[in-house]
Amino acid sequence: EDQVTQSPEALRLQEGESSSLNCSYTVSGLRGLFWYRQDPGKGPEFLFTLYSAGEEKEKERLKATLTKKESFLHITAPKPEDSATYLCAVQDRVRGSRLTFGEGTQLTVNP
Amino acid sequence: GAGVSQTPSNKVTEKGKYVELRCDPISGHTALYWYRQSLGQGPEFLIYFQGTGAADDSGLPNDRFFAVRPEGSVSTLKIQRTERGDSAVYLCASSRPTSGLYNEQFFGPGTRLTVL
């Protein structure tokens, strides 16, 4: 069974204070690892897909990286509008299209 | 371009009642998914449609839950004899055909179901 563990559960940063969120996973053949952002009362918003170890993707202040056991979401010089819950999910080659999500990291960026 | 839409946005019902939740996917997306999210948790998979047929319904918790997608577009999640434990946000997502890469799932805003 696929497992996804995210840490920390919650993170408070000052504006401009860079940090990283962790996503550890166990999967029977990784098909893809996905990062989503979720604001309160809204559905998850797609950020990145990573397919193989060593891959990196960037979008504005966010950079996602992938190894064989974990993924990191690096946030550089965050702003208050980056405050949200960040969700990590995996898709495996055996069960195909379903996503298995972690519990998320709640990020708060103070001005 | 329109995203995934879900109606109603909120539904309050009494224990034992029947409810229907509707999802309208992104135009051209043949794959449709239902997830359930409890407070403080990540979404949990329920069922996946490719076209009109349920390709994977192994996430449905019991036989009180059923979903249809008769014309390969709009889907309805149906819950019979609701229980208080069914209270959650029900999320719908859609994606392009899942045979290749670039099959990212795009989520709707969800329906918050409260069973009193």
Coordinates of C-alpha atoms in Angstrom, one line a residue:
Chain A
E1 CA 0.0 0.0 0.0
D2 CA 1.3 3.4 -0.9
Q3 CA 2.2 5.7 2.0
V4 CA 3.0 9.4 2.0
T5 CA 4.3 11.3 5.1
Q6 CA 4.7 15.0 5.1
S7 CA 6.7 17.1 7.6
P8 CA 6.5 19.3 9.4
E9 CA 2.7 19.4 10.1
A10 CA 2.9 23.1 10.5
L11 CA 5.5 25.7 9.7
R12 CA 5.7 29.4 10.6
L13 CA 8.1 31.6 8.7
Q14 CA 8.8 35.3 8.6
E15 CA 8.5 37.0 5.2
G16 CA 11.7 36.4 3.3
E17 CA 12.8 33.4 5.5
S18 CA 13.5 30.5 3.1
S19 CA 12.7 26.9 4.1
S20 CA 11.8 23.4 2.8
L21 CA 8.9 21.1 3.2
N22 CA 9.4 17.3 3.1
C23 CA 7.4 14.5 1.6
S24 CA 8.6 10.9 2.2
Y25 CA 6.9 8.2 0.2
T26 CA 6.7 4.4 -0.1
V27 CA 5.2 3.3 -3.4
S28 CA 5.2 0.1 -5.6
G29 CA 6.6 1.7 -8.7
L30 CA 6.4 5.5 -8.8
R31 CA 4.4 6.8 -11.7
G32 CA 4.4 10.4 -10.6
L33 CA 4.7 12.6 -7.5
F34 CA 2.4 15.7 -7.3
W35 CA 2.5 18.8 -5.2
Y36 CA -0.7 20.8 -4.6
R37 CA -1.5 24.0 -2.8
Q38 CA -4.8 24.3 -0.9
D39 CA -6.3 27.5 0.5
P40 CA -9.0 27.3 3.3
G41 CA -12.4 26.4 1.9
K42 CA -11.0 25.6 -1.6
G43 CA -10.0 22.6 -3.6
P44 CA -6.3 21.7 -4.1
E45 CA -4.5 23.7 -6.8
F46 CA -2.0 21.8 -8.9
L47 CA 1.6 23.0 -8.7
F48 CA 4.1 20.4 -10.0
T49 CA 4.5 16.8 -11.2
L50 CA 7.8 15.0 -10.8
Y51 CA 8.4 11.7 -12.6
S52 CA 11.9 10.5 -11.8
A53 CA 14.7 10.9 -9.2
G54 CA 16.8 13.9 -9.9
E55 CA 14.1 15.9 -11.5
E56 CA 13.5 19.5 -10.4
K57 CA 10.8 22.0 -11.3
E58 CA 10.4 25.6 -10.4
K59 CA 7.5 28.1 -10.3
E60 CA 8.1 31.6 -8.9
R61 CA 9.4 31.2 -5.4
L62 CA 8.8 27.4 -5.3
K63 CA 11.1 24.6 -6.3
A64 CA 10.3 20.9 -6.1
T65 CA 12.9 18.2 -6.1
L66 CA 12.6 14.4 -6.1
T67 CA 14.8 11.5 -4.9
K68 CA 13.9 7.8 -4.8
K69 CA 12.4 8.1 -1.3
E70 CA 11.4 11.7 -0.8
S71 CA 10.5 15.0 -2.4
F72 CA 11.2 18.5 -1.1
L73 CA 9.3 21.7 -1.8
H74 CA 11.8 24.6 -1.3
I75 CA 10.3 28.0 -0.7
T76 CA 12.6 30.9 -1.4
A77 CA 12.0 34.3 0.2
P78 CA 8.3 33.6 0.9
K79 CA 5.6 36.2 1.0
P80 CA 2.4 36.2 3.1
E81 CA 0.4 35.1 0.0
D82 CA 2.3 31.9 0.1
S83 CA 0.5 30.9 3.2
A84 CA -1.5 27.8 2.5
T85 CA -1.5 24.0 3.1
Y86 CA 0.8 22.2 0.8
L87 CA -0.2 18.6 -0.2
C88 CA 2.0 15.9 -1.6
A89 CA 0.6 12.9 -3.5
V90 CA 1.9 9.9 -5.3
Q91 CA 0.5 7.8 -8.2
D92 CA 1.8 4.3 -8.7
R93 CA 2.2 2.1 -11.7
V94 CA 0.2 -0.8 -10.2
R95 CA -3.0 1.0 -9.3
G96 CA -2.8 3.6 -12.0
S97 CA -4.6 6.9 -11.7
R98 CA -5.6 7.3 -8.1
L99 CA -3.6 9.7 -6.0
T100 CA -2.5 8.9 -2.4
F101 CA -2.1 12.1 -0.4
G102 CA -0.2 13.0 2.6
E103 CA -1.8 15.0 5.4
G104 CA -0.2 18.2 4.3
T105 CA 2.0 20.9 5.7
Q106 CA 0.3 24.1 6.9
L107 CA 2.5 27.0 6.0
T108 CA 2.1 30.5 7.6
V109 CA 4.2 33.4 6.4
N110 CA 4.1 36.4 8.6
P111 CA 4.7 39.9 7.2
Chain B
G1 CA -11.6 28.6 -19.4
A2 CA -14.0 27.0 -16.9
G3 CA -12.5 24.7 -14.2
V4 CA -14.2 21.8 -12.5
S5 CA -17.5 22.9 -10.9
Q6 CA -19.3 21.2 -8.1
T7 CA -22.8 21.7 -6.7
P8 CA -24.0 22.3 -4.2
S9 CA -21.2 24.0 -2.4
N10 CA -22.7 23.1 1.0
K11 CA -25.2 20.4 1.9
V12 CA -26.7 19.9 5.3
T13 CA -28.8 16.8 5.8
E14 CA -30.2 14.6 8.5
K15 CA -28.9 11.2 9.5
G16 CA -30.6 8.5 7.3
K17 CA -31.4 10.8 4.4
Y18 CA -30.2 10.4 0.7
V19 CA -28.0 13.0 -0.9
E20 CA -26.6 13.6 -4.4
L21 CA -23.5 15.6 -5.2
R22 CA -22.8 16.8 -8.7
C23 CA -19.5 17.3 -10.5
D24 CA -19.0 19.0 -13.9
P25 CA -15.4 18.3 -15.2
I26 CA -13.2 20.4 -17.4
S27 CA -14.3 20.2 -21.0
G28 CA -12.4 17.5 -22.9
H29 CA -11.2 15.7 -19.7
T30 CA -12.2 12.1 -20.1
A31 CA -11.0 11.0 -16.6
L32 CA -13.0 12.0 -13.5
Y33 CA -12.2 11.3 -9.8
W34 CA -14.0 11.6 -6.5
Y35 CA -12.1 12.1 -3.2
R36 CA -13.2 12.8 0.3
Q37 CA -11.4 15.1 2.7
S38 CA -11.9 15.2 6.4
L39 CA -10.7 18.2 8.5
G40 CA -6.9 18.3 8.8
Q41 CA -6.4 15.3 6.5
G42 CA -5.4 14.9 2.9
P43 CA -7.9 13.9 0.3
E44 CA -8.8 10.2 0.2
F45 CA -9.6 8.4 -3.1
L46 CA -13.1 7.1 -3.6
I47 CA -13.7 6.3 -7.3
Y48 CA -12.3 6.9 -10.8
F49 CA -14.1 7.1 -14.1
Q50 CA -12.5 6.8 -17.5
G51 CA -15.4 7.8 -19.9
T52 CA -18.7 6.4 -18.7
G53 CA -17.4 3.4 -16.8
A54 CA -16.0 3.2 -13.3
A55 CA -12.4 2.0 -13.8
D56 CA -11.6 1.8 -10.1
D57 CA -14.2 2.0 -7.3
S58 CA -12.1 0.3 -4.6
G59 CA -12.1 3.5 -2.5
L60 CA -15.8 3.6 -1.9
P61 CA -16.2 2.8 1.9
N62 CA -19.3 0.7 1.6
D63 CA -22.4 0.0 -0.5
R64 CA -24.2 3.2 0.7
F65 CA -21.9 5.1 -1.7
F66 CA -22.5 5.0 -5.5
A67 CA -21.4 7.2 -8.4
V68 CA -22.5 7.4 -12.0
R69 CA -21.3 9.2 -15.1
P70 CA -23.9 8.2 -17.8
E71 CA -22.7 10.4 -20.7
G72 CA -19.0 10.6 -19.9
S73 CA -19.1 14.1 -18.7
V74 CA -21.1 15.1 -15.5
S75 CA -20.9 12.8 -12.6
T76 CA -23.1 12.3 -9.5
L77 CA -22.0 10.8 -6.2
K78 CA -24.9 9.3 -4.4
I79 CA -24.9 8.5 -0.7
Q80 CA -27.8 6.5 0.8
R81 CA -28.8 6.4 4.5
T82 CA -26.3 9.0 5.4
E83 CA -24.4 8.7 8.7
R84 CA -22.7 11.4 10.8
G85 CA -19.3 9.9 9.9
D86 CA -20.0 10.8 6.2
S87 CA -19.6 14.5 7.0
A88 CA -16.6 15.7 5.0
V89 CA -15.7 17.8 2.0
Y90 CA -16.3 15.8 -1.2
L91 CA -13.8 16.8 -3.9
C92 CA -14.1 16.1 -7.6
A93 CA -11.1 16.2 -10.0
S94 CA -10.7 15.7 -13.8
S95 CA -7.7 15.0 -16.0
R96 CA -6.8 14.3 -19.6
P97 CA -6.7 10.6 -20.7
T98 CA -4.5 8.8 -18.2
S99 CA -2.5 6.6 -20.5
G100 CA 0.4 8.9 -20.9
L101 CA 2.2 11.6 -18.9
Y102 CA 0.7 15.0 -18.3
N103 CA -2.4 13.5 -16.5
E104 CA -2.4 16.0 -13.7
Q105 CA -5.7 16.1 -11.8
F106 CA -7.5 19.4 -11.5
F107 CA -9.8 19.8 -8.5
G108 CA -13.1 21.5 -8.0
P109 CA -13.9 23.6 -5.0
G110 CA -15.7 20.7 -3.2
T111 CA -19.0 20.1 -1.6
R112 CA -19.1 20.4 2.2
L113 CA -21.5 17.7 3.5
T114 CA -22.8 17.9 7.0
V115 CA -24.9 15.1 8.4
L116 CA -26.7 16.1 11.6

